[in-house]
Every structure is written in C-alpha cells, then in structure tokens.
CSV table of C-alpha atoms and ligand atoms in Angstrom, one decimal:
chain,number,residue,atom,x,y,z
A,7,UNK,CA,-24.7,26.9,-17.2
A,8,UNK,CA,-23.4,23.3,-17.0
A,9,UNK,CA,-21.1,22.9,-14.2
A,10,UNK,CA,-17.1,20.9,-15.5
A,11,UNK,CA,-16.6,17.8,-13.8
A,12,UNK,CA,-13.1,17.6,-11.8
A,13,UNK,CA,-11.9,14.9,-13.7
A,14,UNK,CA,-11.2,13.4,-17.0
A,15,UNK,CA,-12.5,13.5,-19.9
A,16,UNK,CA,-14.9,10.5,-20.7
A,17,UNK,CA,-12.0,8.5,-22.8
A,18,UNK,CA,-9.4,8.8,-20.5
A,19,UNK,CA,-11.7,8.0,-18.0
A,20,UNK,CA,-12.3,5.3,-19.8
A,21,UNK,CA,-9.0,4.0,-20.0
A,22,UNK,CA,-8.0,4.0,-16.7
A,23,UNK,CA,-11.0,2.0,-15.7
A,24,UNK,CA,-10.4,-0.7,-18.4
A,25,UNK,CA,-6.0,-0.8,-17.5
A,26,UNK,CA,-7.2,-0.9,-14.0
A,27,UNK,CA,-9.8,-4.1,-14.9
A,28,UNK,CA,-7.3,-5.6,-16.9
A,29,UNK,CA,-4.4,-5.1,-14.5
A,30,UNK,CA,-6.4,-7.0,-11.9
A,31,UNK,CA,-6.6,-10.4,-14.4
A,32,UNK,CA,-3.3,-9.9,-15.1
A,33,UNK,CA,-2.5,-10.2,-12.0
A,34,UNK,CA,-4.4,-13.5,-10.7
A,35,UNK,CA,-3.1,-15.5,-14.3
A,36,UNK,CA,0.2,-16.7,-12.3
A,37,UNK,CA,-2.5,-18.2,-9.6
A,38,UNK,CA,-4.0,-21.0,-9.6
A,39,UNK,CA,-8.0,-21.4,-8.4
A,40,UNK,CA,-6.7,-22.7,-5.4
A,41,UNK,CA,-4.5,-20.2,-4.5
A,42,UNK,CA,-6.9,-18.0,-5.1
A,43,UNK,CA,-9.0,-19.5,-2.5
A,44,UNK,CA,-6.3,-19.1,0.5
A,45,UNK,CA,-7.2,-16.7,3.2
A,46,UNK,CA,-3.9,-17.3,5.4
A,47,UNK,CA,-4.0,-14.1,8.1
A,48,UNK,CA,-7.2,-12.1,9.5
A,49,UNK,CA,-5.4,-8.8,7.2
A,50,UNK,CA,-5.5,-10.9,4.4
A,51,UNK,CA,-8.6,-11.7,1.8
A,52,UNK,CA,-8.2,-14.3,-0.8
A,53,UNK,CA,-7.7,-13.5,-4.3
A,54,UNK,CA,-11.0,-14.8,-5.5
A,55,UNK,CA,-13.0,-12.4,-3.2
A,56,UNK,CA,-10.7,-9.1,-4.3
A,57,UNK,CA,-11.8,-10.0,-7.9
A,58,UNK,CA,-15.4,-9.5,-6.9
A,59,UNK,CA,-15.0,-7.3,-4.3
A,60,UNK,CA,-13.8,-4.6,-6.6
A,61,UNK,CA,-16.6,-5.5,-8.9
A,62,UNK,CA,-19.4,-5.0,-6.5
A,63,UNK,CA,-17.5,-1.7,-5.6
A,64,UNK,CA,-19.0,-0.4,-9.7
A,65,UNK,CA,-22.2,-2.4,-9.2
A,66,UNK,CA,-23.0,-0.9,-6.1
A,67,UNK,CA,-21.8,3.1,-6.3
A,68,UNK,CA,-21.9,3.2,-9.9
A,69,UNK,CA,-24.4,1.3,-11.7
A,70,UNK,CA,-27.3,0.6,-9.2
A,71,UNK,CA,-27.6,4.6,-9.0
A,72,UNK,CA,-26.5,5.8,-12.6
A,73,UNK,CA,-27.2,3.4,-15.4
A,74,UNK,CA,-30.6,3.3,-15.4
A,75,UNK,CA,-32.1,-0.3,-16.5
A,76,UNK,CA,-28.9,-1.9,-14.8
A,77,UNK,CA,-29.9,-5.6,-14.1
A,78,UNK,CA,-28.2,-6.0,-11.4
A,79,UNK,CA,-25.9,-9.2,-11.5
A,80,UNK,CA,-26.8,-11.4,-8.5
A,81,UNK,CA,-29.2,-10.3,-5.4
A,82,UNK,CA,-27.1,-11.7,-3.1
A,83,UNK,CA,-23.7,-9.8,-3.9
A,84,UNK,CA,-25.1,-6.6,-2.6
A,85,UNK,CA,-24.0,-8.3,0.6
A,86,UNK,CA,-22.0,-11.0,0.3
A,87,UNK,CA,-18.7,-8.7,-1.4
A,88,UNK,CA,-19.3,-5.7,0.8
A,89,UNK,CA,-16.2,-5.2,3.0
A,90,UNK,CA,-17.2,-2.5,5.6
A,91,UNK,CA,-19.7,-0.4,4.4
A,92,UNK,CA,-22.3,-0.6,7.5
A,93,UNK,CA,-24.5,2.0,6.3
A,94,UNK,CA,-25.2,0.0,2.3
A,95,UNK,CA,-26.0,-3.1,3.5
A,96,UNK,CA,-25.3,-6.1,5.8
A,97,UNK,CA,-21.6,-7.9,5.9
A,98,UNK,CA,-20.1,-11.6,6.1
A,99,UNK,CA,-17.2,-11.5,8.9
A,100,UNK,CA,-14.1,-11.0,7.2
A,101,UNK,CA,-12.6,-13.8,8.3
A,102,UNK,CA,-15.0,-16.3,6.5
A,103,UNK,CA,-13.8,-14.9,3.1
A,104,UNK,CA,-12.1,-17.9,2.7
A,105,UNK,CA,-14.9,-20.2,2.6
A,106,UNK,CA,-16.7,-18.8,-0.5
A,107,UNK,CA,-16.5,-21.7,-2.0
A,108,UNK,CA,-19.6,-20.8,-3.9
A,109,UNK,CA,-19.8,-18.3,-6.0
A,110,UNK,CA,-17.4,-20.2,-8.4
A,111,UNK,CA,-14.4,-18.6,-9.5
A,112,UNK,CA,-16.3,-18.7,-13.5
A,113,UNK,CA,-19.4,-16.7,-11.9
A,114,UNK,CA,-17.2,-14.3,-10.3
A,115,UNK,CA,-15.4,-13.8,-13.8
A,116,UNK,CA,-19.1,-13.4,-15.6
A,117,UNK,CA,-20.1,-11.2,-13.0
A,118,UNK,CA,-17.0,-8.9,-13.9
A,119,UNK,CA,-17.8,-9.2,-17.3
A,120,UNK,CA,-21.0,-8.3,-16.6
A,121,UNK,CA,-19.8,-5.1,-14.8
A,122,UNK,CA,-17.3,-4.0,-16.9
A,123,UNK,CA,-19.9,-4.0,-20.1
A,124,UNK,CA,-22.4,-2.3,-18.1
A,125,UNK,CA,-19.4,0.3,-17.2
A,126,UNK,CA,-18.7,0.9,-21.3
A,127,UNK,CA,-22.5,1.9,-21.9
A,128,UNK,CA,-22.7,4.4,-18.7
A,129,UNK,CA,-19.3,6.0,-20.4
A,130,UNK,CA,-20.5,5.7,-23.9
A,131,UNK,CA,-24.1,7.3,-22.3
A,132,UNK,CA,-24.4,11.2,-21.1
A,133,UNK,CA,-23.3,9.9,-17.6
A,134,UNK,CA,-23.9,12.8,-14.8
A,135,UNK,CA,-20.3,14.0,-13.8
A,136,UNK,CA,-20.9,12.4,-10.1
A,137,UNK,CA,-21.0,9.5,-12.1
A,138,UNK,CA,-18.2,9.6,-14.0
A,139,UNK,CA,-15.9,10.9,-10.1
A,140,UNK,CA,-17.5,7.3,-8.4
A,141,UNK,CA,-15.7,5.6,-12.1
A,142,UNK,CA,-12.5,7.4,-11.2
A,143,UNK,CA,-12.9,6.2,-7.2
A,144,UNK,CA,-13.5,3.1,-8.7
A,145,UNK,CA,-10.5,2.5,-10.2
A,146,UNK,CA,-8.8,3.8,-7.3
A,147,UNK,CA,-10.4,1.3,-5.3
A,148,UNK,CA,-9.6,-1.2,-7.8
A,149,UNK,CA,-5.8,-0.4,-7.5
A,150,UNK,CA,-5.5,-0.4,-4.0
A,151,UNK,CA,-7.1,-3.8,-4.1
A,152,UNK,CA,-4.3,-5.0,-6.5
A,153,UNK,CA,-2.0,-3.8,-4.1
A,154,UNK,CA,-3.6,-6.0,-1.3
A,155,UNK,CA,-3.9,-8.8,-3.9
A,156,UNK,CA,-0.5,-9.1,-4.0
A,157,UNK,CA,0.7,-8.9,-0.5
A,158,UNK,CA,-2.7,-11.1,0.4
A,159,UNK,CA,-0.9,-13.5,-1.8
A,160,UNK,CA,2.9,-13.2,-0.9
A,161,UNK,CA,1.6,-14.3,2.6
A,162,UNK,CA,-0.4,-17.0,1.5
A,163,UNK,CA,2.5,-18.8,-0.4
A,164,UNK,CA,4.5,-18.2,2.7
A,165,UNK,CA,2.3,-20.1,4.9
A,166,UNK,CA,2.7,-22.8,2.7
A,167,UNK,CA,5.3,-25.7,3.3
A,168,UNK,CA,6.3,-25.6,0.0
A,169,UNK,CA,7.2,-22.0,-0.4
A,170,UNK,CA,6.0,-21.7,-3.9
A,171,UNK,CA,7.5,-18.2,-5.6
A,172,UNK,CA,4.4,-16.3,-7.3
A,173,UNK,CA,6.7,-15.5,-10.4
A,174,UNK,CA,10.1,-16.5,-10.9
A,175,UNK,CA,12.0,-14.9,-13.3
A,176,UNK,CA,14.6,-11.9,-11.3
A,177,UNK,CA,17.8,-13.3,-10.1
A,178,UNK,CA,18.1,-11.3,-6.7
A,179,UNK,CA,22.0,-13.3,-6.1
A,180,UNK,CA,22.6,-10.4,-9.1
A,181,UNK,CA,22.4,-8.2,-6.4
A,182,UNK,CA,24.5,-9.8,-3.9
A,183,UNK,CA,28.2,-8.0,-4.8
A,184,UNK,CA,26.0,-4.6,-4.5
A,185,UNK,CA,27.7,-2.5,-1.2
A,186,UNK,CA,25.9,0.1,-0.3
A,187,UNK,CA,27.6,3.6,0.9
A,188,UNK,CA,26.2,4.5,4.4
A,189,UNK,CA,23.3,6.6,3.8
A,190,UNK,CA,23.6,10.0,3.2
A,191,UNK,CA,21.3,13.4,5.0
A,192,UNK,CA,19.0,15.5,2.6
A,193,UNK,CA,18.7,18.8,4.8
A,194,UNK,CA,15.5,20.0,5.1
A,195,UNK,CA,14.7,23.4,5.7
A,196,UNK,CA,11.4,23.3,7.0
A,197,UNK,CA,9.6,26.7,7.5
A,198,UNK,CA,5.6,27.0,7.1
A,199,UNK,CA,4.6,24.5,4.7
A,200,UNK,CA,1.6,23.8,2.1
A,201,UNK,CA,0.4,19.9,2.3
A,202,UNK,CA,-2.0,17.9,1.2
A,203,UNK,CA,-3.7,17.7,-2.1
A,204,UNK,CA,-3.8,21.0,-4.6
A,205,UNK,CA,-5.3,20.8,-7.8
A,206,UNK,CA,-8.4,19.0,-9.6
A,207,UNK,CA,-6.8,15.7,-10.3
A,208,UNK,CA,-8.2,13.0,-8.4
A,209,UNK,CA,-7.2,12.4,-4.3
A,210,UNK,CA,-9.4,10.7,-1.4
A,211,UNK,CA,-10.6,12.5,0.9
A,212,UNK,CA,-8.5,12.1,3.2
A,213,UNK,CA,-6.3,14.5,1.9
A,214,UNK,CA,-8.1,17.0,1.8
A,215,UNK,CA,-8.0,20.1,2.9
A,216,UNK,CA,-4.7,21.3,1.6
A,217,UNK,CA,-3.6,23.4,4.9
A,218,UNK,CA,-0.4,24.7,6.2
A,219,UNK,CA,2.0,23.5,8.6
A,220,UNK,CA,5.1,24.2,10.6
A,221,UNK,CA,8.4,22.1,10.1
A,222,UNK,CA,11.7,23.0,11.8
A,223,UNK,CA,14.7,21.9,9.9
A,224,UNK,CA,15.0,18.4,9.5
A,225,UNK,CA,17.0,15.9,7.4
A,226,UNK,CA,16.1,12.5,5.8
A,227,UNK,CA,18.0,9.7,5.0
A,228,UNK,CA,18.7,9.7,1.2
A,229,UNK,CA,17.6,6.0,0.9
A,230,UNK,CA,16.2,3.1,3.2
A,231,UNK,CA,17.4,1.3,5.4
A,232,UNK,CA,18.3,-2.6,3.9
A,233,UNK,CA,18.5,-5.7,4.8
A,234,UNK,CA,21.3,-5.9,6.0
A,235,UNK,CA,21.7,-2.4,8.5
A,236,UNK,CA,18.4,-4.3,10.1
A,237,UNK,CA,20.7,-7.7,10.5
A,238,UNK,CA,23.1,-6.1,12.3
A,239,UNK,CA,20.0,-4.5,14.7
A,240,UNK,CA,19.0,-7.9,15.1
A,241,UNK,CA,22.7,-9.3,16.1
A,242,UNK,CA,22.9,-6.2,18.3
A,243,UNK,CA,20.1,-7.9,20.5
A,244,UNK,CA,17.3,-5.2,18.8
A,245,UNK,CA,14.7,-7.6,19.3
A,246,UNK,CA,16.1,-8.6,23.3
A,247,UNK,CA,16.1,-5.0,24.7
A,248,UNK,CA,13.0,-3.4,25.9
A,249,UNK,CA,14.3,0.0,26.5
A,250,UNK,CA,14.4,0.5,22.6
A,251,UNK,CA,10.7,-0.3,22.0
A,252,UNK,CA,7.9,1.2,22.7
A,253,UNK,CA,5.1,-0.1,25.3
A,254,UNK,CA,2.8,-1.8,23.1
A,255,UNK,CA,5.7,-2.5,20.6
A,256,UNK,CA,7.4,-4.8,23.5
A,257,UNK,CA,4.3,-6.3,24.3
A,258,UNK,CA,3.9,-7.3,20.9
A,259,UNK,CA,7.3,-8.5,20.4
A,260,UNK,CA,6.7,-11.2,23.9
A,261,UNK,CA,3.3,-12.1,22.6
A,262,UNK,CA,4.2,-12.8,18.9
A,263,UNK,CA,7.6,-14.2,19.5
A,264,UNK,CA,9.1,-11.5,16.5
A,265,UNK,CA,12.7,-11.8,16.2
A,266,UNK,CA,12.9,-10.9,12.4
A,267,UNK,CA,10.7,-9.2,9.9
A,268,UNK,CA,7.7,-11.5,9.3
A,269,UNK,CA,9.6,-13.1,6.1
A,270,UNK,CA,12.3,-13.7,7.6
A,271,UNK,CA,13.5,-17.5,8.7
A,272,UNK,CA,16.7,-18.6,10.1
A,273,UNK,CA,17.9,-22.1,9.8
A,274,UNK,CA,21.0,-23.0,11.4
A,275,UNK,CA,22.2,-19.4,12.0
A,276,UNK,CA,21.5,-18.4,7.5
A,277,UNK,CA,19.0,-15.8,7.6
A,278,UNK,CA,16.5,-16.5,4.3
A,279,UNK,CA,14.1,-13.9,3.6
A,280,UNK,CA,10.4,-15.1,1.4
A,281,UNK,CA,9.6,-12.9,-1.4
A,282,UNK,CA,6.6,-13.0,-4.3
A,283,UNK,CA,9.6,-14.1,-6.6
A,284,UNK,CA,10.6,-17.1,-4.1
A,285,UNK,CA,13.3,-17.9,-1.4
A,286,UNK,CA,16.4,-15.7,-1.5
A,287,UNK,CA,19.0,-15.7,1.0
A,288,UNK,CA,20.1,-12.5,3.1
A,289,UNK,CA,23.2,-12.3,1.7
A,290,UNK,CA,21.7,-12.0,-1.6
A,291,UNK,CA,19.3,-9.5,-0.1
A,292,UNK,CA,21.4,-7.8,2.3
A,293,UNK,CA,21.8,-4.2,-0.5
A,294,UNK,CA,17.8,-4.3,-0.4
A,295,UNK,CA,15.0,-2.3,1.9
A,296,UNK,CA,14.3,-4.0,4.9
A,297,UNK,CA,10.5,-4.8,4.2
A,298,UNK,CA,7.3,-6.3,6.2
A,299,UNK,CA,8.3,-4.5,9.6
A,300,UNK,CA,6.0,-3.0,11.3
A,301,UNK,CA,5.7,0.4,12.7
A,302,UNK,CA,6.6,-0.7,16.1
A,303,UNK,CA,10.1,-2.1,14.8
A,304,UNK,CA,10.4,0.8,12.1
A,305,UNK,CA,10.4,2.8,15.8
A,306,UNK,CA,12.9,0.8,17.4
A,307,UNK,CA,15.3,0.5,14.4
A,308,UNK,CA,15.2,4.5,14.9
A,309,UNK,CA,15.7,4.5,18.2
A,310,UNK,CA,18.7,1.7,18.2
A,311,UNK,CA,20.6,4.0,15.2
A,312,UNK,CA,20.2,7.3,17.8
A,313,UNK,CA,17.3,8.7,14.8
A,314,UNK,CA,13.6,9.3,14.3
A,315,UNK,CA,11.2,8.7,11.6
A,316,UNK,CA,9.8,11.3,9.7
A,317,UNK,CA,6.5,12.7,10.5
A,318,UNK,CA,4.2,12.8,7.0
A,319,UNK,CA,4.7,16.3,6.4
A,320,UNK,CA,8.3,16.2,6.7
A,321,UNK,CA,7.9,13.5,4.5
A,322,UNK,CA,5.6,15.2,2.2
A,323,UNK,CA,7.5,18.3,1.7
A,324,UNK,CA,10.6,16.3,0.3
A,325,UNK,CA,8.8,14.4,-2.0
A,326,UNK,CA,6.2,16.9,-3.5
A,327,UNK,CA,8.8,17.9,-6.6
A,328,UNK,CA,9.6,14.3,-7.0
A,329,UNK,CA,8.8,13.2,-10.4
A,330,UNK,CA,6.9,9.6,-9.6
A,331,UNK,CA,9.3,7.2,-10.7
A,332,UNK,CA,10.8,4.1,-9.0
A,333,UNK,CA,10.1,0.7,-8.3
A,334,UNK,CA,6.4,0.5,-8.9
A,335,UNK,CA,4.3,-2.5,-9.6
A,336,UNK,CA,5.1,-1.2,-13.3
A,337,UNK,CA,8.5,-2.1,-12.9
A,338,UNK,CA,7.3,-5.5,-12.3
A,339,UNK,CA,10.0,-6.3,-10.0
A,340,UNK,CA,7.8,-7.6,-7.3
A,341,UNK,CA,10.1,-6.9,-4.6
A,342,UNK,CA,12.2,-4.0,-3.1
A,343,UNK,CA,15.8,-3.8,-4.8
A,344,UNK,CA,18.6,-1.6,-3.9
A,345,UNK,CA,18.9,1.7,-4.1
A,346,UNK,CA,22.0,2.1,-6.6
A,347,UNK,CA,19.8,-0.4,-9.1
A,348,UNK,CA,18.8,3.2,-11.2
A,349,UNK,CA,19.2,2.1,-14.7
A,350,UNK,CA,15.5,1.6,-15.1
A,351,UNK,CA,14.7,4.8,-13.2
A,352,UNK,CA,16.6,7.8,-14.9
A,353,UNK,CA,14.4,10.7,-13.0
A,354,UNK,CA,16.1,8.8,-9.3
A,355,UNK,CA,19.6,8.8,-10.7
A,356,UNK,CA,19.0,12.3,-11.7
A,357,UNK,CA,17.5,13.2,-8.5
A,358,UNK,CA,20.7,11.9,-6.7
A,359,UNK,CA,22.7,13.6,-9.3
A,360,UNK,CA,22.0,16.9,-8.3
A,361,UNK,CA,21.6,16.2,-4.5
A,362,UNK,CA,18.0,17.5,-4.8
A,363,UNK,CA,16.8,14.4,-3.0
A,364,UNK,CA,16.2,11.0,-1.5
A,365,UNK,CA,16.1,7.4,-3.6
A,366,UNK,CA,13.6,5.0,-3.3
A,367,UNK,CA,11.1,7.9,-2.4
A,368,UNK,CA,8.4,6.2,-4.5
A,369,UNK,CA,7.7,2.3,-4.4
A,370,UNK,CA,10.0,-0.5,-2.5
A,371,UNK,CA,8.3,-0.2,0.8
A,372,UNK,CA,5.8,2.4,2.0
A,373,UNK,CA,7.7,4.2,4.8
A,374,UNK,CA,6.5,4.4,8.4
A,375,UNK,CA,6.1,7.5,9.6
A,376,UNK,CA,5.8,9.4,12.9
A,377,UNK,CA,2.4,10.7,12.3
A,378,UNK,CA,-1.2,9.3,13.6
A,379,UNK,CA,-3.7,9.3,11.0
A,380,UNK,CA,-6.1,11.7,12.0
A,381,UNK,CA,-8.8,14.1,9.4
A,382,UNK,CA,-6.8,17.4,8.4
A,383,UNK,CA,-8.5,20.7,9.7
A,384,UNK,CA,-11.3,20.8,7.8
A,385,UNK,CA,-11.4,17.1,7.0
A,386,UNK,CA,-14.8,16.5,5.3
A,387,UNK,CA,-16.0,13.0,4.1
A,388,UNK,CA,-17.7,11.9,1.2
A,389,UNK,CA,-21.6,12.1,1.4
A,390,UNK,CA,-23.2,8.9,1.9
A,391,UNK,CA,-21.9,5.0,2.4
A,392,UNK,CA,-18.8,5.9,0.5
A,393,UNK,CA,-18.2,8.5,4.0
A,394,UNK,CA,-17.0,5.2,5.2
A,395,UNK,CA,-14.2,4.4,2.8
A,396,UNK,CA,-11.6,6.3,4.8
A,397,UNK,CA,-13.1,8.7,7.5
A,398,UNK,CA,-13.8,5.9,10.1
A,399,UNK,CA,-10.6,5.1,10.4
A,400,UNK,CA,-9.1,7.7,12.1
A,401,UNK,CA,-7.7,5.8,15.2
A,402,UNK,CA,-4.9,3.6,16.2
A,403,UNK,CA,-3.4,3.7,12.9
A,404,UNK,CA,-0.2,5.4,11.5
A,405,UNK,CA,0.4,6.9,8.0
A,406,UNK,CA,2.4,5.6,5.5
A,407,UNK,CA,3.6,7.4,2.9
A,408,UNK,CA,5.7,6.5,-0.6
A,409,UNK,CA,4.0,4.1,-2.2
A,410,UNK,CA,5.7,0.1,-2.7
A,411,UNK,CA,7.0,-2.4,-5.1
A,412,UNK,CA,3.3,-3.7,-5.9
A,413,UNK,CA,1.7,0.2,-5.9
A,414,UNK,CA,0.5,1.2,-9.5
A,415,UNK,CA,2.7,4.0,-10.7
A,416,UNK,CA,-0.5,5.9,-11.7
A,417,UNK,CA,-2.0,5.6,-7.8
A,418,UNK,CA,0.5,7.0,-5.7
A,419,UNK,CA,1.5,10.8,-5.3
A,420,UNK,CA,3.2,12.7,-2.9
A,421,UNK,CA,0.1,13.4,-1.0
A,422,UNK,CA,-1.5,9.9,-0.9
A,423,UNK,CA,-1.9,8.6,3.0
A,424,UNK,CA,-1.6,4.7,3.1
A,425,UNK,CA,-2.2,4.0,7.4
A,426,UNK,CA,-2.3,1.0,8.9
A,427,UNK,CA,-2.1,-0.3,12.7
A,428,UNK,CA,1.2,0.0,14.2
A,429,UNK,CA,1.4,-4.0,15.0
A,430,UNK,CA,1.1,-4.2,11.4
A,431,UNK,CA,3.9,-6.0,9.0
A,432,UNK,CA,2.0,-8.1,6.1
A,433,UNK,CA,2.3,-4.3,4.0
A,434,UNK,CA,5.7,-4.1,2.0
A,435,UNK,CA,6.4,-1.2,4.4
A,436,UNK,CA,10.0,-0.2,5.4
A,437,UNK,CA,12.0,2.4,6.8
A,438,UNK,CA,13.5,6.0,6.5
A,439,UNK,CA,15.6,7.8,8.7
A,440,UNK,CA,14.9,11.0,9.5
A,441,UNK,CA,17.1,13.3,12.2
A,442,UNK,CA,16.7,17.2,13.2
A,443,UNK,CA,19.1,19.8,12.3
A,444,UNK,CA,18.9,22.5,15.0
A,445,UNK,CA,18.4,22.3,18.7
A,446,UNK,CA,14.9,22.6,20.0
A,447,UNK,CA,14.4,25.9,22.1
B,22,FE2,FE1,-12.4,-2.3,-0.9
C-alpha cells in the first residue's frame, strides 16, 4: 500500500514553485545590478545573494538527494549561498554578502535557470513524496526570501543620499484628507482554545503541535495603530521617559539615539517618513500603520496608551476565521495604507460590517506580540539540516503574527509565526492594541 503525500498534487505543486520563481524576477526588474549589490544593515542581504540563495535552497535539499544524475551547478555554491545551516556545510559570514562581486549577477541567473529546469524533470519524474514536501518548503522558503528582498531593499535605498523610491506609481497625499475614528474593541471571549496548525496543508514546523490553551477574555483593537497616534507618542516625550520602556528597550533607545521609527526623519520640525514607493510626508501618512518599530517601542506605545499587546494566541484565536485578504504583496501596494482604504478588500469591509472582527488583520505590518518564541509542547523539528531552519531559534526573539504589505497572500495564515529580536525594526512590523476585559483573580 502506497502511502498519500500531505501535499499537492504534482501540477499544483508545480505551480506554486514556478509563481514563486517568477515572483522573485519580478521582483528584482525595478533594480538595478547595483542595487542589487547593496548590503546596507547586518539584518539585511543584498538582492543578488537572495536570488541565489533561494536557488541553492532546491539544489541542495531537493535535487542533490532526489534527481538522480543532477549535475550539480557550481562546486563552490554548496557553501558560498548557505545562510545558516551548520550541519550541510561550511558558511561565509553574513556580513560579507555584500562583496560577492563574483559570481556575476548573469551566472547567478544561469544557475537559476539551471535549477528551475532541473526542478520541471524531478516533477515531470515519479519524484518520492519527501521530495515533492522539500518542493513545497522550497517555495516557502522562496517567499519568505521575497519578503526579506524587499525590506533588504527598502533599507538600502534609504541609506542612500538620494532616497531613490523602488517603484513610484501610488499617490499616498490621496490619503492625506483620510480621519480615522478612534479605534474600536473586538471582545474576546477566551475560554480553552485550539492553536496552531490543523490540517494537511502545508505549515513549518514550528507550528506544530496544534495544542490547547487557556485565554481569559480579552479584546483587541479593531485596527492598528497609525502614523499619526505614534506622533503624538513621540510629542508626548515617548521616546524621553524611561519609565514607559522596558530595560533593554531604554538601553537601546540611549545607545541608538531612536527618537522615531527607523524611516522616519525630521527636518525643521516636518516629520517625513521613507517608503519602497519614495518620500512621503507625515501628514500624508498620518491615517496609515505606524511601521518599522520595534518590539521594544511596540511595548512602550502600549504602555504610554494604558494597554498591552496581544499575546499570539489571543492573537491567533481572532484571526483563525479570517478569510486571508488585505494588503498583501499581491495588492502591490508596497506600503501599509489605512484601514478605511477597503474597496480592494471586500472580505475586510465585510468583516467590519458585521462586527465579527478586526481590519488590517492580514498584511500592512506584522504585529508585535507579547509572546516569546519558544517550540509548542511537543515541538519536533524536521530531520536532518533542514532541523535548523526554525528550531534553533528559539531564544531572545518575539513572535509576529499577521503577515505585511510585502507577504505573499498565498504564505501567510492565521497560524504562521514570523519572530524576530525585540531591538528589531528593519521588518514592516507595527502595532495592535490589545486590553483585558475582566479583573484578574
Ligand atoms: Fe533562507
């Protein structure tokens, strides 16, 4: 008896793995090679290297194992485009990524070609079903580095003098006439609670097992907090008061100098904020999520408004009969817009409709929440190198949930964990509001 693999069939498999290749070209044609070669923050890789990064991904968990003849592209890649995998092979430092000079950006584009033909025959072929799961995670991968891409990018042009917009093209002043009502509370009940993953669609492991929890009533904000509720935290001194930080938050602030949101500048008192779509002033942006704070200021914005954030249960419970739509990469507006801007998203405005729920659940930022990444009860890696995709890092980090402006539709559900160190602030990542409803006992 032949065992079913979990997940698609071969020719949506296929699919996904050639929208996920082709998204990623896409995606650099706005870029020049030079661009491509800027490496502007230790977070951040240059575009070049994510193109063949997420090539040697398929060369090296696919096809070296399952296609047998593969001719394997270059010896030296096995190596050279590894990111963190200790236990496959040896590593550059990350922070030399930049000076790849060599392989040229041509190779790098052969070498994907090379990949992706070699990826059509192990489809076309009788390919084993572990096979065809390391194709999926592939094009998981491949996602998450388009994702990175982007936000590897946005900080790059903002490093540079010239401020050069990655696509022009959305007038954000459209959205400067756009007032916002205070935000509203979506009560919660809480009560013991089914999260993480269910089903045989594809997750990572990391959120696995599904497992109950316990959640006390709770309420969340019913959209995020903008621009312009996180100016008047700033005016209010928010980045001058130590008492609403925490420790390490505080140190931070004194050692970095923060007194905005990374994109933020201020010339002669007119805050501006950097986007992938250029320049735009606050007051155009003021309707808009605050984005590229950092768990440490999503923490103290709390604190200063007398609220919490969400821990990613909470979170997870209100978003699990969501249907995923919102302002995804697929929307293609490249940057967090306001939360009353539904026209494109008819499932939101329905949503908010009935009261069954919050906006801007899925995509603008990815929203901080209270919870430290850690392995659910039960937690179980892959086998192998790919144990180290997600496993080892659980600690120091917080979770993320939601999804952003430049997450593929297809990648995010309510279940995926995004984490990320809580000095962190390169991410689109925002903030939501979230209070309790009953007194503790
Ligand atoms: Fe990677």
């Amino acid at each position: 008896m032949s065992s079913i693999p979990s997940v698609a069939p071969n020719t949506a498999l296929a699919s996904r793995f050639r929208s996920a290749r082709c998204r990623t070209l896409a995606l650099v044609e706005p870029l020049t090679p030079e661009d491509m070669m800027v490496q502007s923050c230790p977070e951040a890789s240059p575009a070049k290297w994510h193109l063949a990064h997420t090539t040697w991904f398929f060369e090296s968990f696919v096809l070296r194992e399952f296609l047998p003849g593969y001719k394997i592209f270059h010896p030296d890649f096995a190596w050279l485009f590894n990111s963190y995998y200790q236990s496959f092979a040896a590593f550059p430092e990350k922070r030399l990524r930049s000076s790849f000079s060599r392989p040229s950006l041509d190779e790098i584009l052969r070498y994907r070609a090379h990949v992706d033909d070699a990826i059509e025959r192990l489809l076309e072929a009788d390919a084993e079903p572990e096979a065809l799961k390391r194709i999926e995670l592939g094009a998981n991968h491949e996602e998450q580095h388009q994702e990175l891409l982007l936000t590897d990018i946005l900080h790059a042009l903002f490093t540079n003098p010239l401020r050069p917009a990655y696509k022009s093209g959305l007038d954000p002043s459209a959205q400067s006439q756009i007032e916002l009502e205070p935000a509203q509370w979506i009560e919660l009940e809480g009560g013991l609670t089914d999260v993480g993953h269910a089903g045989s669609a594809f997750s990572f492991d990391n959120e696995l097992p599904r497992h109950r929890v316990w959640l006390e009533p709770y309420a969340l904000a019913d959209r995020l907090v903008t621009n312009g509720e996180f100016a008047d935290f700033i005016a209010d001194g928010g980045y001058k008061r130590p008492e609403l930080w925490l420790s390490a938050g505080w140190d931070t602030v004194l050692r970095e100098g923060w007194r905005a949101p990374l994109y933020w500048s201020n010339t002669d008192g007119a805050w501006t904020l950097f986007t992938l779509r250029g320049e735009q002033s606050l007051d155009a942006m003021r309707a808009a999520p605050v984005s590229q704070v950092s768990y440490y200021e999503a923490d103290a914005y709390a604190r200063w408004a007398g609220r919490r954030l969400a821990t990613e249960f909470e979170w997870e419970a209100a978003a699990e009969a969501l249907p995923i739509e919102g302002n995804l990469l697929d929307s293609e507006n490249l940057m967090p817009v306001p939360a009353v801007q539904l026209a494109a998203f008819p499932a939101e405005r329905l949503i908010r409709d009935e009261g069954r729920g919050q906006y801007q659940c899925w995509g603008d930022c990815w929203e901080w929440t209270a919870s430290a990444y850690l392995g659910y009860p039960g937690f179980h890696p892959l086998s192998g190198s790919l144990g180290e995709y997600n496993g080892k890092f659980m600690s120091g980090q917080m979770v993320l949930r939601g999804g952003s402006c430049v997450t593929p539709a297809a990648h995010i559900r309510a279940s995926y964990r995004n984490f990320f160190g809580p000095e962190t602030r390169w991410q689109f990542s925002g903030i939501r509001l979230a209070k309790d409803t009953t007194e503790m006992q």
